[in-house]
Structures are given as C-alpha cells and as structure tokens.
C-alpha cells in the first residue's frame, strides 16, 4: 500500500510542462467530499457483496466433493472471489485517490494532472476539461479511464453507471477484470 502513497506524491508533484490547459475553477472541498461519499458507496456495496459471496461459498462447500474435483472447486472459488477482489481493490484505490483529489486542488496542480491523463490515456485536454466542467471529480475520471481500459468498455458507459448510483466497486465487480490489472492501469498515471 505504500506504493500508492508514493505514486500519489509523484502525481501531485508532477513535472512542469509547457502548454498546459487551464483547469476550471473547482471547489476542492466539494470534490474531496464527493470522493469520500464515493468511498462510502463502495463500502456499502462491499458489505452486501461479501454477505452474498459468503452465502455462495457456504453453498459451494455444502455441494463440494473434494475427491477428484479439486480443479473444479478451485475454479468455482476463483469465479466467486475475483469480482470481490476487484471491488476491494477499487475501494483501496479510491482511498488514495481521495488524498490525490485534495492535494491536486490545494496545491494548484490540476494542470499537471490534466497533462498526465492526456499523456497516459490519449485523451484531449478539451475532453478532460469538459468532464471537470460537468462536475466529475479527479477520482472518477481516473477510475473510469482505468476501468475502461482494462474492461475494454467506453468510459462514457462507465460514468453513466456511476451517475445512475452504482459505486465504483460495484462497477469494477461487474466486469471480468483482475485486481492487479486494474491497479496497474491506474498506476500508469503516477509513473513518470
């Protein structure tokens, strides 16, 4: 987990580049509060998800015949575990991104963040600024871009699910993505 903190620092310090877009004036307190609310939504989803997964595990254990079915049992356990793992990873990432959210606004580093997102994911500055103008916070921009890349889904579709009330953990769990892949995609933004 220390690597996420280090990565957050790298992003917030960023390198100075010429020709930056000017980010819209934002309310750092509101963006940070929204990031915290998003974390609460993901946490609530995880509580429900864990209860459902536990019930499925109980049912699987009751039906399991270990002799000769080890591979099948491991496959079924993996199928139950992987979406939950992606959801947990998403909540952990949200925690670090909430800190980044605050640092970007308080440190006046939104222009550097725009440059990184444009460089890493090939967006245009206009696209990023349009999302910010719509009130989409940095956490959601980064999460939707990373999840879109690893799940091969349009970012607009992911943001629509989010705007309809799904948490980022719930959205991550609904696609067949591995937690390591998702974390690796987000990590790209923080690497130089």
Tab-separated table of C-alpha atoms in Angstrom:
chain	number	residue	atom	x	y	z
A	1	UNK	CA	0.000	0.000	0.000
A	2	UNK	CA	2.958	2.309	0.472
A	3	UNK	CA	3.447	2.320	-3.286
A	4	UNK	CA	0.050	4.012	-3.737
A	5	UNK	CA	1.084	6.775	-1.367
A	6	UNK	CA	4.358	7.179	-3.227
A	7	UNK	CA	2.516	7.239	-6.527
A	8	UNK	CA	0.140	9.888	-5.234
A	9	UNK	CA	3.091	12.064	-4.290
A	10	UNK	CA	4.646	11.595	-7.733
A	11	UNK	CA	1.425	12.697	-9.407
A	12	UNK	CA	0.939	15.706	-7.206
A	13	UNK	CA	4.500	16.864	-7.653
A	14	UNK	CA	4.363	16.159	-11.395
A	15	UNK	CA	6.727	17.586	-13.934
A	16	UNK	CA	6.244	21.077	-15.260
A	17	UNK	CA	5.287	21.060	-18.903
A	18	UNK	CA	4.623	23.891	-21.275
A	19	UNK	CA	1.291	24.500	-22.944
A	20	UNK	CA	-0.931	23.304	-20.113
A	21	UNK	CA	-4.653	23.764	-20.286
A	22	UNK	CA	-6.093	25.907	-17.562
A	23	UNK	CA	-8.356	23.787	-15.412
A	24	UNK	CA	-11.732	25.121	-14.415
A	25	UNK	CA	-12.046	26.657	-11.003
A	26	UNK	CA	-13.118	23.881	-8.682
A	27	UNK	CA	-14.183	23.582	-5.116
A	28	UNK	CA	-11.567	21.313	-3.576
A	29	UNK	CA	-13.751	20.716	-0.555
A	30	UNK	CA	-16.673	19.569	-2.695
A	31	UNK	CA	-14.511	17.284	-4.850
A	32	UNK	CA	-12.914	15.746	-1.766
A	33	UNK	CA	-16.302	15.298	-0.090
A	34	UNK	CA	-17.627	13.610	-3.225
A	35	UNK	CA	-14.614	11.280	-3.218
A	36	UNK	CA	-15.413	10.373	0.386
A	37	UNK	CA	-19.083	9.810	-0.460
A	38	UNK	CA	-17.986	7.565	-3.322
A	39	UNK	CA	-15.884	5.577	-0.864
A	40	UNK	CA	-18.937	5.164	1.382
A	41	UNK	CA	-20.972	3.887	-1.578
A	42	UNK	CA	-18.256	1.377	-2.440
A	43	UNK	CA	-18.019	0.287	1.182
A	44	UNK	CA	-21.777	-0.280	1.377
A	45	UNK	CA	-21.624	-2.329	-1.817
A	46	UNK	CA	-18.776	-4.418	-0.397
A	47	UNK	CA	-20.736	-5.249	2.754
A	48	UNK	CA	-23.617	-6.559	0.657
A	49	UNK	CA	-21.287	-8.269	-1.793
A	50	UNK	CA	-19.342	-10.003	0.957
A	51	UNK	CA	-22.541	-11.322	2.533
A	52	UNK	CA	-23.699	-12.681	-0.840
A	53	UNK	CA	-20.298	-14.207	-1.562
A	54	UNK	CA	-20.237	-15.843	1.876
A	55	UNK	CA	-23.615	-17.436	1.192
A	56	UNK	CA	-22.383	-18.698	-2.187
A	57	UNK	CA	-19.260	-20.104	-0.540
A	58	UNK	CA	-21.396	-21.949	2.004
A	59	UNK	CA	-23.491	-23.435	-0.787
A	60	UNK	CA	-20.381	-24.411	-2.705
A	61	UNK	CA	-18.855	-26.044	0.376
A	62	UNK	CA	-22.063	-27.981	1.014
A	63	UNK	CA	-22.066	-29.393	-2.532
A	64	UNK	CA	-18.324	-29.905	-2.893
A	65	UNK	CA	-16.898	-33.347	-3.267
A	66	UNK	CA	-13.214	-32.738	-2.849
A	67	UNK	CA	-12.106	-36.130	-4.119
A	68	UNK	CA	-11.338	-35.770	-7.822
A	69	UNK	CA	-12.822	-32.291	-8.101
A	70	UNK	CA	-10.051	-30.091	-6.757
A	71	UNK	CA	-9.577	-28.206	-10.040
A	72	UNK	CA	-13.308	-27.629	-10.446
A	73	UNK	CA	-13.599	-26.416	-6.853
A	74	UNK	CA	-10.643	-24.042	-7.280
A	75	UNK	CA	-12.196	-22.668	-10.469
A	76	UNK	CA	-15.526	-22.036	-8.753
A	77	UNK	CA	-13.822	-20.376	-5.795
A	78	UNK	CA	-11.854	-18.146	-8.152
A	79	UNK	CA	-15.010	-17.143	-10.009
A	80	UNK	CA	-16.597	-16.098	-6.725
A	81	UNK	CA	-13.502	-14.363	-5.406
A	82	UNK	CA	-12.255	-12.354	-8.385
A	83	UNK	CA	-15.143	-9.844	-8.670
A	84	UNK	CA	-14.984	-9.231	-4.926
A	85	UNK	CA	-11.221	-8.759	-5.113
A	86	UNK	CA	-11.655	-6.181	-7.895
A	87	UNK	CA	-14.257	-4.374	-5.780
A	88	UNK	CA	-11.978	-4.307	-2.726
A	89	UNK	CA	-9.077	-3.077	-4.857
A	90	UNK	CA	-11.304	-0.319	-6.216
A	91	UNK	CA	-12.131	0.863	-2.688
A	92	UNK	CA	-8.451	0.882	-1.714
A	93	UNK	CA	-7.597	2.847	-4.845
A	94	UNK	CA	-10.419	5.277	-4.062
A	95	UNK	CA	-8.828	5.935	-0.679
A	96	UNK	CA	-5.555	7.014	-2.255
A	97	UNK	CA	-7.297	8.960	-4.988
A	98	UNK	CA	-9.233	10.917	-2.368
A	99	UNK	CA	-5.882	12.073	-0.989
A	100	UNK	CA	-4.752	12.929	-4.517
A	101	UNK	CA	-8.025	14.817	-5.038
A	102	UNK	CA	-7.271	17.045	-2.088
A	103	UNK	CA	-3.602	17.544	-2.989
A	104	UNK	CA	-4.386	18.484	-6.593
A	105	UNK	CA	-6.800	21.220	-5.675
A	106	UNK	CA	-4.968	22.510	-2.620
A	107	UNK	CA	-1.625	22.506	-4.406
A	108	UNK	CA	-2.928	24.068	-7.613
A	109	UNK	CA	-1.711	21.069	-9.591
A	110	UNK	CA	-4.742	20.361	-11.744
A	111	UNK	CA	-2.922	21.449	-14.891
A	112	UNK	CA	-0.250	18.799	-14.290
A	113	UNK	CA	-2.957	16.196	-13.687
A	114	UNK	CA	-4.598	17.099	-16.984
A	115	UNK	CA	-1.255	16.703	-18.746
A	116	UNK	CA	-0.699	13.262	-17.182
A	117	UNK	CA	-4.158	11.983	-18.103
A	118	UNK	CA	-3.741	13.282	-21.658
A	119	UNK	CA	-0.288	11.685	-21.938
A	120	UNK	CA	-1.166	8.319	-20.389
A	121	UNK	CA	-4.606	7.673	-21.851
A	122	UNK	CA	-4.525	9.763	-25.006
A	123	UNK	CA	-7.446	11.998	-24.117
A	124	UNK	CA	-7.619	15.558	-25.294
A	125	UNK	CA	-7.347	18.417	-22.852
A	126	UNK	CA	-10.760	19.507	-24.068
A	127	UNK	CA	-12.258	16.138	-23.062
A	128	UNK	CA	-10.747	16.294	-19.588
A	129	UNK	CA	-11.815	19.903	-19.075
A	130	UNK	CA	-15.342	19.041	-20.246
A	131	UNK	CA	-15.548	16.272	-17.650
A	132	UNK	CA	-14.328	18.635	-14.936
A	133	UNK	CA	-16.859	21.271	-16.039
A	134	UNK	CA	-19.607	18.638	-15.638
A	135	UNK	CA	-18.514	18.256	-12.023
A	136	UNK	CA	-16.742	14.921	-12.425
A	137	UNK	CA	-14.014	14.776	-9.814
A	138	UNK	CA	-10.485	13.510	-10.450
A	139	UNK	CA	-11.126	10.219	-8.708
A	140	UNK	CA	-13.968	9.378	-11.076
A	141	UNK	CA	-12.021	10.493	-14.136
A	142	UNK	CA	-9.089	8.258	-13.197
A	143	UNK	CA	-11.245	5.303	-12.143
A	144	UNK	CA	-13.423	5.418	-15.254
A	145	UNK	CA	-10.427	5.682	-17.581
A	146	UNK	CA	-8.510	2.849	-15.917
A	147	UNK	CA	-11.519	0.545	-15.699
A	148	UNK	CA	-12.482	1.379	-19.274
A	149	UNK	CA	-9.029	0.346	-20.464
A	150	UNK	CA	-8.859	-2.966	-18.596
A	151	UNK	CA	-12.501	-3.932	-19.167
A	152	UNK	CA	-12.482	-2.663	-22.765
A	153	UNK	CA	-15.575	-0.557	-22.093
A	154	UNK	CA	-16.320	3.015	-23.145
A	155	UNK	CA	-15.619	5.464	-20.350
A	156	UNK	CA	-18.914	7.228	-21.027
A	157	UNK	CA	-20.782	3.984	-20.295
A	158	UNK	CA	-18.932	3.536	-17.004
A	159	UNK	CA	-19.602	7.122	-15.969
A	160	UNK	CA	-23.288	6.615	-16.840
A	161	UNK	CA	-23.438	3.612	-14.475
A	162	UNK	CA	-21.767	5.707	-11.802
A	163	UNK	CA	-24.177	8.603	-12.317
A	164	UNK	CA	-27.093	6.141	-12.011
A	165	UNK	CA	-25.921	5.357	-8.488
A	166	UNK	CA	-23.602	2.379	-8.821
A	167	UNK	CA	-20.450	2.576	-6.746
A	168	UNK	CA	-17.061	2.237	-8.409
A	169	UNK	CA	-16.569	-1.046	-6.548
A	170	UNK	CA	-19.849	-2.373	-7.904
A	171	UNK	CA	-18.938	-1.303	-11.424
A	172	UNK	CA	-15.487	-2.929	-11.149
A	173	UNK	CA	-17.012	-6.168	-9.854
A	174	UNK	CA	-19.398	-6.378	-12.806
A	175	UNK	CA	-16.585	-6.819	-15.331
A	176	UNK	CA	-14.121	-9.699	-15.578
A	177	UNK	CA	-11.066	-7.723	-14.515
A	178	UNK	CA	-8.245	-8.796	-12.272
A	179	UNK	CA	-7.408	-6.520	-9.369
A	180	UNK	CA	-3.719	-6.428	-10.337
A	181	UNK	CA	-4.570	-5.318	-13.869
A	182	UNK	CA	-6.848	-2.568	-12.612
A	183	UNK	CA	-4.253	-1.349	-10.112
A	184	UNK	CA	-1.568	-1.455	-12.788
A	185	UNK	CA	-3.620	0.692	-15.148
A	186	UNK	CA	-4.194	3.368	-12.520
A	187	UNK	CA	-0.533	3.192	-11.540
A	188	UNK	CA	0.432	4.311	-15.066
A	189	UNK	CA	-0.775	7.826	-14.298
A	190	UNK	CA	1.584	8.082	-11.362
A	191	UNK	CA	4.705	6.877	-13.176
A	192	UNK	CA	6.999	9.247	-14.979
